[in-house]
PDB file of C-alpha atoms in Angstrom:
ATOM      1  CA  UNK A   1     -18.550  18.709  26.262  1.00 45.00           C
ATOM      2  CA  UNK A   2     -21.799  16.773  26.043  1.00 45.00           C
ATOM      3  CA  UNK A   3     -22.072  13.119  26.995  1.00 49.00           C
ATOM      4  CA  UNK A   4     -22.297  12.308  23.288  1.00 50.00           C
ATOM      5  CA  UNK A   5     -18.971  14.052  22.664  1.00 59.00           C
ATOM      6  CA  UNK A   6     -16.971  12.235  25.349  1.00 72.00           C
ATOM      7  CA  UNK A   7     -14.070  10.174  24.142  1.00 92.00           C
ATOM      8  CA  UNK A   8     -11.788   7.497  25.483  1.00 95.00           C
ATOM      9  CA  UNK A   9      -8.083   8.265  25.415  1.00 96.00           C
ATOM     10  CA  UNK A  10      -5.287   5.817  26.196  1.00 96.00           C
ATOM     11  CA  UNK A  11      -2.882   7.537  28.573  1.00 97.00           C
ATOM     12  CA  UNK A  12      -0.636   4.553  29.336  1.00 96.00           C
ATOM     13  CA  UNK A  13      -0.678   1.081  27.765  1.00 97.00           C
ATOM     14  CA  UNK A  14      -4.031  -0.473  28.729  1.00 95.00           C
ATOM     15  CA  UNK A  15      -4.889   2.589  30.867  1.00 96.00           C
ATOM     16  CA  UNK A  16      -7.455   4.915  29.400  1.00 97.00           C
ATOM     17  CA  UNK A  17      -9.693   7.728  30.605  1.00 97.00           C
ATOM     18  CA  UNK A  18     -13.032   9.044  29.545  1.00 97.00           C
ATOM     19  CA  UNK A  19     -12.358  12.669  28.594  1.00 97.00           C
ATOM     20  CA  UNK A  20     -15.261  15.012  29.241  1.00 95.00           C
ATOM     21  CA  UNK A  21     -13.629  18.348  28.431  1.00 95.00           C
ATOM     22  CA  UNK A  22     -13.112  20.261  25.206  1.00 94.00           C
ATOM     23  CA  UNK A  23     -10.259  18.512  23.344  1.00 93.00           C
ATOM     24  CA  UNK A  24      -8.945  21.910  22.219  1.00 95.00           C
ATOM     25  CA  UNK A  25      -8.357  23.038  25.812  1.00 94.00           C
ATOM     26  CA  UNK A  26      -4.838  24.164  26.666  1.00 95.00           C
ATOM     27  CA  UNK A  27      -3.246  24.664  30.078  1.00 94.00           C
ATOM     28  CA  UNK A  28       0.023  25.979  31.455  1.00 92.00           C
ATOM     29  CA  UNK A  29       0.732  27.196  34.979  1.00 89.00           C
ATOM     30  CA  UNK A  30       1.204  30.940  34.986  1.00 87.00           C
ATOM     31  CA  UNK A  31       3.483  32.946  37.212  1.00 82.00           C
ATOM     32  CA  UNK A  32       2.015  34.469  40.323  1.00 81.00           C
ATOM     33  CA  UNK A  33      -1.224  32.450  40.236  1.00 88.00           C
ATOM     34  CA  UNK A  34      -0.806  29.831  43.025  1.00 90.00           C
ATOM     35  CA  UNK A  35      -4.583  29.549  43.389  1.00 89.00           C
ATOM     36  CA  UNK A  36      -4.445  25.740  43.495  1.00 89.00           C
ATOM     37  CA  UNK A  37      -1.790  25.877  46.254  1.00 91.00           C
ATOM     38  CA  UNK A  38      -4.013  27.863  48.569  1.00 89.00           C
ATOM     39  CA  UNK A  39      -6.324  24.936  49.278  1.00 83.00           C
ATOM     40  CA  UNK A  40      -5.811  21.565  50.897  1.00 82.00           C
ATOM     41  CA  UNK A  41      -3.789  19.059  48.898  1.00 90.00           C
ATOM     42  CA  UNK A  42      -5.233  15.566  49.233  1.00 91.00           C
ATOM     43  CA  UNK A  43      -2.586  12.877  49.714  1.00 94.00           C
ATOM     44  CA  UNK A  44      -3.127   9.351  48.453  1.00 92.00           C
ATOM     45  CA  UNK A  45      -1.261   6.466  50.164  1.00 92.00           C
ATOM     46  CA  UNK A  46       1.552   6.473  47.585  1.00 93.00           C
ATOM     47  CA  UNK A  47       1.937  10.235  48.085  1.00 95.00           C
ATOM     48  CA  UNK A  48       2.361   9.719  51.820  1.00 95.00           C
ATOM     49  CA  UNK A  49       5.160   7.223  51.238  1.00 95.00           C
ATOM     50  CA  UNK A  50       6.881   9.604  48.824  1.00 95.00           C
ATOM     51  CA  UNK A  51       6.383  12.629  51.057  1.00 96.00           C
ATOM     52  CA  UNK A  52       7.788  10.764  54.074  1.00 96.00           C
ATOM     53  CA  UNK A  53      11.095  10.526  52.209  1.00 96.00           C
ATOM     54  CA  UNK A  54      11.136  14.308  51.769  1.00 96.00           C
ATOM     55  CA  UNK A  55       9.504  15.872  54.835  1.00 94.00           C
ATOM     56  CA  UNK A  56       8.327  15.265  58.385  1.00 95.00           C
ATOM     57  CA  UNK A  57       4.751  13.985  58.017  1.00 95.00           C
ATOM     58  CA  UNK A  58       3.806  15.006  61.558  1.00 95.00           C
ATOM     59  CA  UNK A  59       4.634  18.618  60.706  1.00 94.00           C
ATOM     60  CA  UNK A  60       3.357  18.789  57.136  1.00 95.00           C
ATOM     61  CA  UNK A  61       0.177  16.695  57.051  1.00 96.00           C
ATOM     62  CA  UNK A  62      -3.201  16.776  58.728  1.00 94.00           C
ATOM     63  CA  UNK A  63      -6.168  14.421  58.959  1.00 93.00           C
ATOM     64  CA  UNK A  64      -9.550  15.601  57.746  1.00 90.00           C
ATOM     65  CA  UNK A  65     -12.560  13.294  57.580  1.00 88.00           C
ATOM     66  CA  UNK A  66     -10.282  10.268  57.697  1.00 89.00           C
ATOM     67  CA  UNK A  67      -8.024  11.405  54.855  1.00 90.00           C
ATOM     68  CA  UNK A  68      -4.549  12.918  54.824  1.00 93.00           C
ATOM     69  CA  UNK A  69      -3.897  16.371  53.422  1.00 94.00           C
ATOM     70  CA  UNK A  70      -0.844  18.607  53.245  1.00 95.00           C
ATOM     71  CA  UNK A  71      -1.129  21.135  56.035  1.00 94.00           C
ATOM     72  CA  UNK A  72      -2.381  24.578  55.138  1.00 94.00           C
ATOM     73  CA  UNK A  73      -0.449  27.001  57.265  1.00 94.00           C
ATOM     74  CA  UNK A  74      -0.662  30.670  58.095  1.00 94.00           C
ATOM     75  CA  UNK A  75       1.749  32.632  55.928  1.00 93.00           C
ATOM     76  CA  UNK A  76       3.058  36.007  57.022  1.00 92.00           C
ATOM     77  CA  UNK A  77       2.540  37.699  53.660  1.00 90.00           C
ATOM     78  CA  UNK A  78      -0.122  39.154  51.401  1.00 89.00           C
ATOM     79  CA  UNK A  79       0.713  37.277  48.194  1.00 90.00           C
ATOM     80  CA  UNK A  80       0.198  33.592  47.367  1.00 90.00           C
ATOM     81  CA  UNK A  81      -2.311  33.015  50.165  1.00 92.00           C
ATOM     82  CA  UNK A  82      -6.048  32.401  50.402  1.00 92.00           C
ATOM     83  CA  UNK A  83      -8.412  34.942  51.950  1.00 92.00           C
ATOM     84  CA  UNK A  84      -7.668  33.454  55.372  1.00 94.00           C
ATOM     85  CA  UNK A  85      -3.903  34.056  54.935  1.00 94.00           C
ATOM     86  CA  UNK A  86      -3.111  30.334  54.585  1.00 95.00           C
ATOM     87  CA  UNK A  87      -1.572  28.211  51.846  1.00 94.00           C
ATOM     88  CA  UNK A  88       0.118  24.862  51.337  1.00 95.00           C
ATOM     89  CA  UNK A  89       2.982  24.261  53.767  1.00 95.00           C
ATOM     90  CA  UNK A  90       5.316  23.776  50.791  1.00 96.00           C
ATOM     91  CA  UNK A  91       4.421  26.986  48.965  1.00 94.00           C
ATOM     92  CA  UNK A  92       7.386  29.306  49.215  1.00 93.00           C
ATOM     93  CA  UNK A  93       7.198  33.087  49.568  1.00 91.00           C
ATOM     94  CA  UNK A  94       8.054  33.499  45.885  1.00 91.00           C
ATOM     95  CA  UNK A  95       4.999  31.443  44.910  1.00 90.00           C
ATOM     96  CA  UNK A  96       6.946  28.340  43.927  1.00 91.00           C
ATOM     97  CA  UNK A  97       6.630  24.846  45.367  1.00 93.00           C
ATOM     98  CA  UNK A  98       9.591  23.639  47.407  1.00 94.00           C
ATOM     99  CA  UNK A  99       8.677  19.986  46.743  1.00 94.00           C
ATOM    100  CA  UNK A 100       8.583  20.450  42.993  1.00 92.00           C
ATOM    101  CA  UNK A 101      11.679  22.647  42.767  1.00 93.00           C
ATOM    102  CA  UNK A 102      13.924  21.106  45.409  1.00 93.00           C
ATOM    103  CA  UNK A 103      12.759  17.480  45.322  1.00 92.00           C
ATOM    104  CA  UNK A 104      11.600  17.186  41.680  1.00 92.00           C
ATOM    105  CA  UNK A 105       8.370  15.642  42.952  1.00 94.00           C
ATOM    106  CA  UNK A 106       4.819  16.696  43.657  1.00 92.00           C
ATOM    107  CA  UNK A 107       1.757  14.961  45.073  1.00 95.00           C
ATOM    108  CA  UNK A 108      -0.642  13.302  42.652  1.00 94.00           C
ATOM    109  CA  UNK A 109      -3.317  15.895  43.351  1.00 90.00           C
ATOM    110  CA  UNK A 110      -0.938  18.674  42.279  1.00 92.00           C
ATOM    111  CA  UNK A 111      -0.157  16.879  39.024  1.00 92.00           C
ATOM    112  CA  UNK A 112      -3.840  16.420  38.275  1.00 92.00           C
ATOM    113  CA  UNK A 113      -4.843  20.072  38.589  1.00 90.00           C
ATOM    114  CA  UNK A 114      -6.803  21.626  36.837  1.00 93.00           C
ATOM    115  CA  UNK A 115      -8.465  18.317  36.019  1.00 94.00           C
ATOM    116  CA  UNK A 116     -11.119  16.698  38.116  1.00 92.00           C
ATOM    117  CA  UNK A 117     -10.840  12.907  38.268  1.00 94.00           C
ATOM    118  CA  UNK A 118     -13.456  10.388  39.356  1.00 94.00           C
ATOM    119  CA  UNK A 119     -14.444   6.764  38.926  1.00 93.00           C
ATOM    120  CA  UNK A 120     -17.778   6.028  37.262  1.00 93.00           C
ATOM    121  CA  UNK A 121     -19.036   2.619  36.144  1.00 92.00           C
ATOM    122  CA  UNK A 122     -15.499   1.245  36.422  1.00 92.00           C
ATOM    123  CA  UNK A 123     -13.999   3.943  34.164  1.00 95.00           C
ATOM    124  CA  UNK A 124     -11.701   6.786  35.142  1.00 96.00           C
ATOM    125  CA  UNK A 125     -13.248  10.086  34.009  1.00 96.00           C
ATOM    126  CA  UNK A 126     -11.561  13.477  33.686  1.00 96.00           C
ATOM    127  CA  UNK A 127     -12.959  16.951  33.240  1.00 95.00           C
ATOM    128  CA  UNK A 128     -11.879  20.450  34.147  1.00 93.00           C
ATOM    129  CA  UNK A 129     -12.689  21.210  37.782  1.00 90.00           C
ATOM    130  CA  UNK A 130     -15.501  23.734  38.174  1.00 87.00           C
ATOM    131  CA  UNK A 131     -13.329  25.820  40.487  1.00 86.00           C
ATOM    132  CA  UNK A 132     -10.589  25.971  37.858  1.00 89.00           C
ATOM    133  CA  UNK A 133     -12.971  27.634  35.418  1.00 87.00           C
ATOM    134  CA  UNK A 134     -13.585  30.309  38.043  1.00 87.00           C
ATOM    135  CA  UNK A 135     -10.061  30.874  39.368  1.00 88.00           C
ATOM    136  CA  UNK A 136      -7.313  29.284  37.280  1.00 89.00           C
ATOM    137  CA  UNK A 137      -5.496  31.712  35.018  1.00 89.00           C
ATOM    138  CA  UNK A 138      -3.660  28.974  33.103  1.00 91.00           C
ATOM    139  CA  UNK A 139      -6.593  27.718  31.033  1.00 94.00           C
ATOM    140  CA  UNK A 140      -6.360  28.455  27.305  1.00 93.00           C
ATOM    141  CA  UNK A 141      -3.259  30.658  27.592  1.00 92.00           C
ATOM    142  CA  UNK A 142      -0.706  28.446  25.847  1.00 92.00           C
ATOM    143  CA  UNK A 143      -0.252  25.930  23.064  1.00 94.00           C
ATOM    144  CA  UNK A 144       0.071  23.011  25.529  1.00 94.00           C
ATOM    145  CA  UNK A 145      -2.893  20.791  24.700  1.00 95.00           C
ATOM    146  CA  UNK A 146      -4.223  19.015  27.769  1.00 95.00           C
ATOM    147  CA  UNK A 147      -5.507  16.021  25.826  1.00 95.00           C
ATOM    148  CA  UNK A 148      -2.110  15.524  24.131  1.00 95.00           C
ATOM    149  CA  UNK A 149      -0.286  15.683  27.487  1.00 95.00           C
ATOM    150  CA  UNK A 150      -2.554  13.643  29.743  1.00 96.00           C
ATOM    151  CA  UNK A 151       0.350  11.573  31.099  1.00 95.00           C
ATOM    152  CA  UNK A 152       1.753  14.781  32.649  1.00 93.00           C
ATOM    153  CA  UNK A 153      -1.538  15.392  34.454  1.00 94.00           C
ATOM    154  CA  UNK A 154      -2.544  11.831  35.322  1.00 96.00           C
ATOM    155  CA  UNK A 155      -0.012   9.757  37.270  1.00 94.00           C
ATOM    156  CA  UNK A 156      -0.453   6.043  36.647  1.00 94.00           C
ATOM    157  CA  UNK A 157      -1.288   5.456  40.326  1.00 93.00           C
ATOM    158  CA  UNK A 158      -4.776   6.914  39.700  1.00 94.00           C
ATOM    159  CA  UNK A 159      -5.889   3.682  38.018  1.00 95.00           C
ATOM    160  CA  UNK A 160      -4.950   1.716  41.141  1.00 92.00           C
ATOM    161  CA  UNK A 161      -6.930   3.820  43.619  1.00 90.00           C
ATOM    162  CA  UNK A 162     -10.232   2.700  45.068  1.00 88.00           C
ATOM    163  CA  UNK A 163     -11.390   6.326  45.164  1.00 87.00           C
ATOM    164  CA  UNK A 164      -9.411   8.659  42.886  1.00 89.00           C
ATOM    165  CA  UNK A 165     -12.029  11.419  43.271  1.00 84.00           C
ATOM    166  CA  UNK A 166      -9.975  14.616  43.225  1.00 71.00           C
ATOM    167  CA  UNK A 167     -12.793  16.927  44.251  1.00 71.00           C
ATOM    168  CA  UNK A 168     -12.229  16.423  47.997  1.00 74.00           C
ATOM    169  CA  UNK A 169     -10.967  19.490  49.828  1.00 73.00           C
ATOM    170  CA  UNK A 170      -9.608  20.313  53.252  1.00 69.00           C
TER     171      UNK A 170
END
């Protein structure tokens, strides 16, 4: 989408984003993909508080460049892992997330995917992450319009963050 075609969309009352992706884009997680779970999951402060109620932070988080991430751990399997054999500590053998299934919760960064989020000139911007175009199998495979479901992708906490940039990786 060109800069001329960007549009502002209200996601929550008085909380809007500048949308920089094709408004016709659809997304739905697809079975067996887990690509987004194979990389480090950035944890914002609110995520840490929530995660602490559900897991041992000392065992499931790591510091990288002064930021907290969910630990990537070696998995003893061939599926649902990155090339190095690692994936998110909460990714089960069946390719499902234990936090999402068992706790009905997931970190902000997991909700945001496949969107990239950043702050520019005081506005929250969203676009599809470059890596999602290359690896995510859930783009344009369903009728679930991203632009019509932005509240599912963008937790309200994003507007309160000093640096909501979601392109940071472990």
